Amino acid sequence: MTNSKILSLIGLATKAGKTVSGEFSTEKSVKTGNGFLVVAAEDASENTKKKFRNMCSFYQVPIYFHGDKESLGRAMGKEYRACLAVQDENFAKAIMKELEK
């Protein structure tokens, strides 16, 4: 249940134009201070996970590893997505609340 709710919230945030996805856009979002939350796929490469883990700890942005690339991409209405950033504080809080259940 919570898994589908998380993906639904990501989908809603995407429809509202409050997410960016892909490595470059996610990185830019975090570094400019626009990203409130980073969600990376559990099946992303170790290199990608390490890069975002280090970057998020440096910029003090919460990061969660959830789902796989296919389900994250499908939630956003796109192809495979290894990572995404949520650029709305309220969406980020709602998604984090579900992720922590």
PDB file of C-alpha atoms in Angstrom:
ATOM      1  CA  MET A   1       0.000   0.000   0.000  1.00  0.00           C
ATOM      2  CA  THR A   2       2.614   2.580   0.994  1.00  0.00           C
ATOM      3  CA  ASN A   3       4.707   1.730  -2.077  1.00  0.00           C
ATOM      4  CA  SER A   4       1.890   2.699  -4.432  1.00  0.00           C
ATOM      5  CA  LYS A   5       1.138   5.787  -2.328  1.00  0.00           C
ATOM      6  CA  ILE A   6       4.750   6.934  -2.629  1.00  0.00           C
ATOM      7  CA  LEU A   7       4.684   6.466  -6.393  1.00  0.00           C
ATOM      8  CA  SER A   8       1.295   8.226  -6.579  1.00  0.00           C
ATOM      9  CA  LEU A   9       2.686  11.218  -4.682  1.00  0.00           C
ATOM     10  CA  ILE A  10       5.691  11.311  -7.027  1.00  0.00           C
ATOM     11  CA  GLY A  11       3.262  11.222  -9.959  1.00  0.00           C
ATOM     12  CA  LEU A  12       1.196  14.069  -8.492  1.00  0.00           C
ATOM     13  CA  ALA A  13       4.303  16.150  -7.847  1.00  0.00           C
ATOM     14  CA  THR A  14       5.416  15.516 -11.448  1.00  0.00           C
ATOM     15  CA  LYS A  15       2.029  16.589 -12.857  1.00  0.00           C
ATOM     16  CA  ALA A  16       2.278  19.740 -10.744  1.00  0.00           C
ATOM     17  CA  GLY A  17       5.706  20.406 -12.289  1.00  0.00           C
ATOM     18  CA  LYS A  18       7.473  20.039  -8.952  1.00  0.00           C
ATOM     19  CA  THR A  19       9.969  17.291  -9.821  1.00  0.00           C
ATOM     20  CA  VAL A  20      13.050  16.982 -11.960  1.00  0.00           C
ATOM     21  CA  SER A  21      14.584  13.691 -12.959  1.00  0.00           C
ATOM     22  CA  GLY A  22      17.793  12.395 -14.395  1.00  0.00           C
ATOM     23  CA  GLU A  23      21.235  12.668 -12.930  1.00  0.00           C
ATOM     24  CA  PHE A  24      22.120  16.120 -14.276  1.00  0.00           C
ATOM     25  CA  SER A  25      18.811  17.828 -13.390  1.00  0.00           C
ATOM     26  CA  THR A  26      18.690  16.232  -9.938  1.00  0.00           C
ATOM     27  CA  GLU A  27      22.246  17.331  -9.194  1.00  0.00           C
ATOM     28  CA  LYS A  28      21.511  20.879 -10.384  1.00  0.00           C
ATOM     29  CA  SER A  29      18.341  21.017  -8.273  1.00  0.00           C
ATOM     30  CA  VAL A  30      20.194  20.008  -5.102  1.00  0.00           C
ATOM     31  CA  LYS A  31      23.136  22.334  -5.703  1.00  0.00           C
ATOM     32  CA  THR A  32      20.928  25.370  -6.392  1.00  0.00           C
ATOM     33  CA  GLY A  33      18.896  24.725  -3.236  1.00  0.00           C
ATOM     34  CA  ASN A  34      15.660  23.975  -5.131  1.00  0.00           C
ATOM     35  CA  GLY A  35      15.535  20.281  -4.222  1.00  0.00           C
ATOM     36  CA  PHE A  36      13.872  19.362  -0.920  1.00  0.00           C
ATOM     37  CA  LEU A  37      14.140  15.594  -1.366  1.00  0.00           C
ATOM     38  CA  VAL A  38      16.047  13.167  -3.572  1.00  0.00           C
ATOM     39  CA  VAL A  39      14.651   9.732  -4.374  1.00  0.00           C
ATOM     40  CA  ALA A  40      17.015   7.293  -6.056  1.00  0.00           C
ATOM     41  CA  ALA A  41      16.192   3.833  -7.370  1.00  0.00           C
ATOM     42  CA  GLU A  42      17.495   0.911  -5.337  1.00  0.00           C
ATOM     43  CA  ASP A  43      18.783  -0.672  -8.548  1.00  0.00           C
ATOM     44  CA  ALA A  44      20.785   2.420  -9.535  1.00  0.00           C
ATOM     45  CA  SER A  45      24.516   1.840  -9.938  1.00  0.00           C
ATOM     46  CA  GLU A  46      26.666   1.964  -6.808  1.00  0.00           C
ATOM     47  CA  ASN A  47      28.529   4.898  -8.327  1.00  0.00           C
ATOM     48  CA  THR A  48      25.288   6.880  -8.736  1.00  0.00           C
ATOM     49  CA  LYS A  49      24.137   6.019  -5.208  1.00  0.00           C
ATOM     50  CA  LYS A  50      27.465   7.073  -3.706  1.00  0.00           C
ATOM     51  CA  LYS A  51      27.531  10.321  -5.698  1.00  0.00           C
ATOM     52  CA  PHE A  52      24.046  11.349  -4.552  1.00  0.00           C
ATOM     53  CA  ARG A  53      24.559  10.138  -0.978  1.00  0.00           C
ATOM     54  CA  ASN A  54      27.678  12.313  -0.653  1.00  0.00           C
ATOM     55  CA  MET A  55      26.131  15.301  -2.415  1.00  0.00           C
ATOM     56  CA  CYS A  56      22.918  15.158  -0.347  1.00  0.00           C
ATOM     57  CA  SER A  57      24.811  14.910   2.937  1.00  0.00           C
ATOM     58  CA  PHE A  58      26.956  17.907   1.932  1.00  0.00           C
ATOM     59  CA  TYR A  59      23.944  20.041   0.919  1.00  0.00           C
ATOM     60  CA  GLN A  60      21.810  18.630   3.777  1.00  0.00           C
ATOM     61  CA  VAL A  61      19.057  17.324   1.506  1.00  0.00           C
ATOM     62  CA  PRO A  62      17.279  14.107   2.572  1.00  0.00           C
ATOM     63  CA  ILE A  63      17.865  11.169   0.242  1.00  0.00           C
ATOM     64  CA  TYR A  64      15.916   7.923   0.089  1.00  0.00           C
ATOM     65  CA  PHE A  65      16.430   4.797  -1.967  1.00  0.00           C
ATOM     66  CA  HIS A  66      13.081   3.432  -3.097  1.00  0.00           C
ATOM     67  CA  GLY A  67      11.732   1.181  -5.814  1.00  0.00           C
ATOM     68  CA  ASP A  68      13.459   0.410  -9.060  1.00  0.00           C
ATOM     69  CA  LYS A  69      14.242   2.523 -12.118  1.00  0.00           C
ATOM     70  CA  GLU A  70      11.229   1.232 -13.991  1.00  0.00           C
ATOM     71  CA  SER A  71       8.658   2.017 -11.266  1.00  0.00           C
ATOM     72  CA  LEU A  72      10.132   5.497 -10.644  1.00  0.00           C
ATOM     73  CA  GLY A  73      10.023   6.213 -14.372  1.00  0.00           C
ATOM     74  CA  ARG A  74       6.468   4.899 -14.680  1.00  0.00           C
ATOM     75  CA  ALA A  75       5.329   7.056 -11.743  1.00  0.00           C
ATOM     76  CA  MET A  76       6.689  10.096 -13.592  1.00  0.00           C
ATOM     77  CA  GLY A  77       5.204   9.067 -16.925  1.00  0.00           C
ATOM     78  CA  LYS A  78       8.647   8.607 -18.439  1.00  0.00           C
ATOM     79  CA  GLU A  79      11.138   5.882 -19.242  1.00  0.00           C
ATOM     80  CA  TYR A  80      13.551   4.503 -16.638  1.00  0.00           C
ATOM     81  CA  ARG A  81      14.611   7.031 -13.992  1.00  0.00           C
ATOM     82  CA  ALA A  82      17.480   6.331 -11.596  1.00  0.00           C
ATOM     83  CA  CYS A  83      16.923   9.479  -9.552  1.00  0.00           C
ATOM     84  CA  LEU A  84      14.625  12.431  -9.106  1.00  0.00           C
ATOM     85  CA  ALA A  85      14.413  15.541  -6.966  1.00  0.00           C
ATOM     86  CA  VAL A  86      11.205  16.931  -5.468  1.00  0.00           C
ATOM     87  CA  GLN A  87      11.176  20.729  -5.651  1.00  0.00           C
ATOM     88  CA  ASP A  88       8.170  21.400  -3.447  1.00  0.00           C
ATOM     89  CA  GLU A  89       8.493  21.334   0.339  1.00  0.00           C
ATOM     90  CA  ASN A  90       4.993  19.983   0.988  1.00  0.00           C
ATOM     91  CA  PHE A  91       5.263  17.175  -1.561  1.00  0.00           C
ATOM     92  CA  ALA A  92       8.698  16.330  -0.147  1.00  0.00           C
ATOM     93  CA  LYS A  93       7.301  16.123   3.418  1.00  0.00           C
ATOM     94  CA  ALA A  94       4.379  13.943   2.309  1.00  0.00           C
ATOM     95  CA  ILE A  95       6.661  11.545   0.400  1.00  0.00           C
ATOM     96  CA  MET A  96       9.142  11.353   3.300  1.00  0.00           C
ATOM     97  CA  LYS A  97       6.282  10.588   5.705  1.00  0.00           C
ATOM     98  CA  GLU A  98       5.279   7.602   3.531  1.00  0.00           C
ATOM     99  CA  LEU A  99       8.894   6.478   3.023  1.00  0.00           C
ATOM    100  CA  GLU A 100       9.462   6.340   6.771  1.00  0.00           C
ATOM    101  CA  LYS A 101       6.497   4.022   7.450  1.00  0.00           C
TER     102      LYS A 101
END
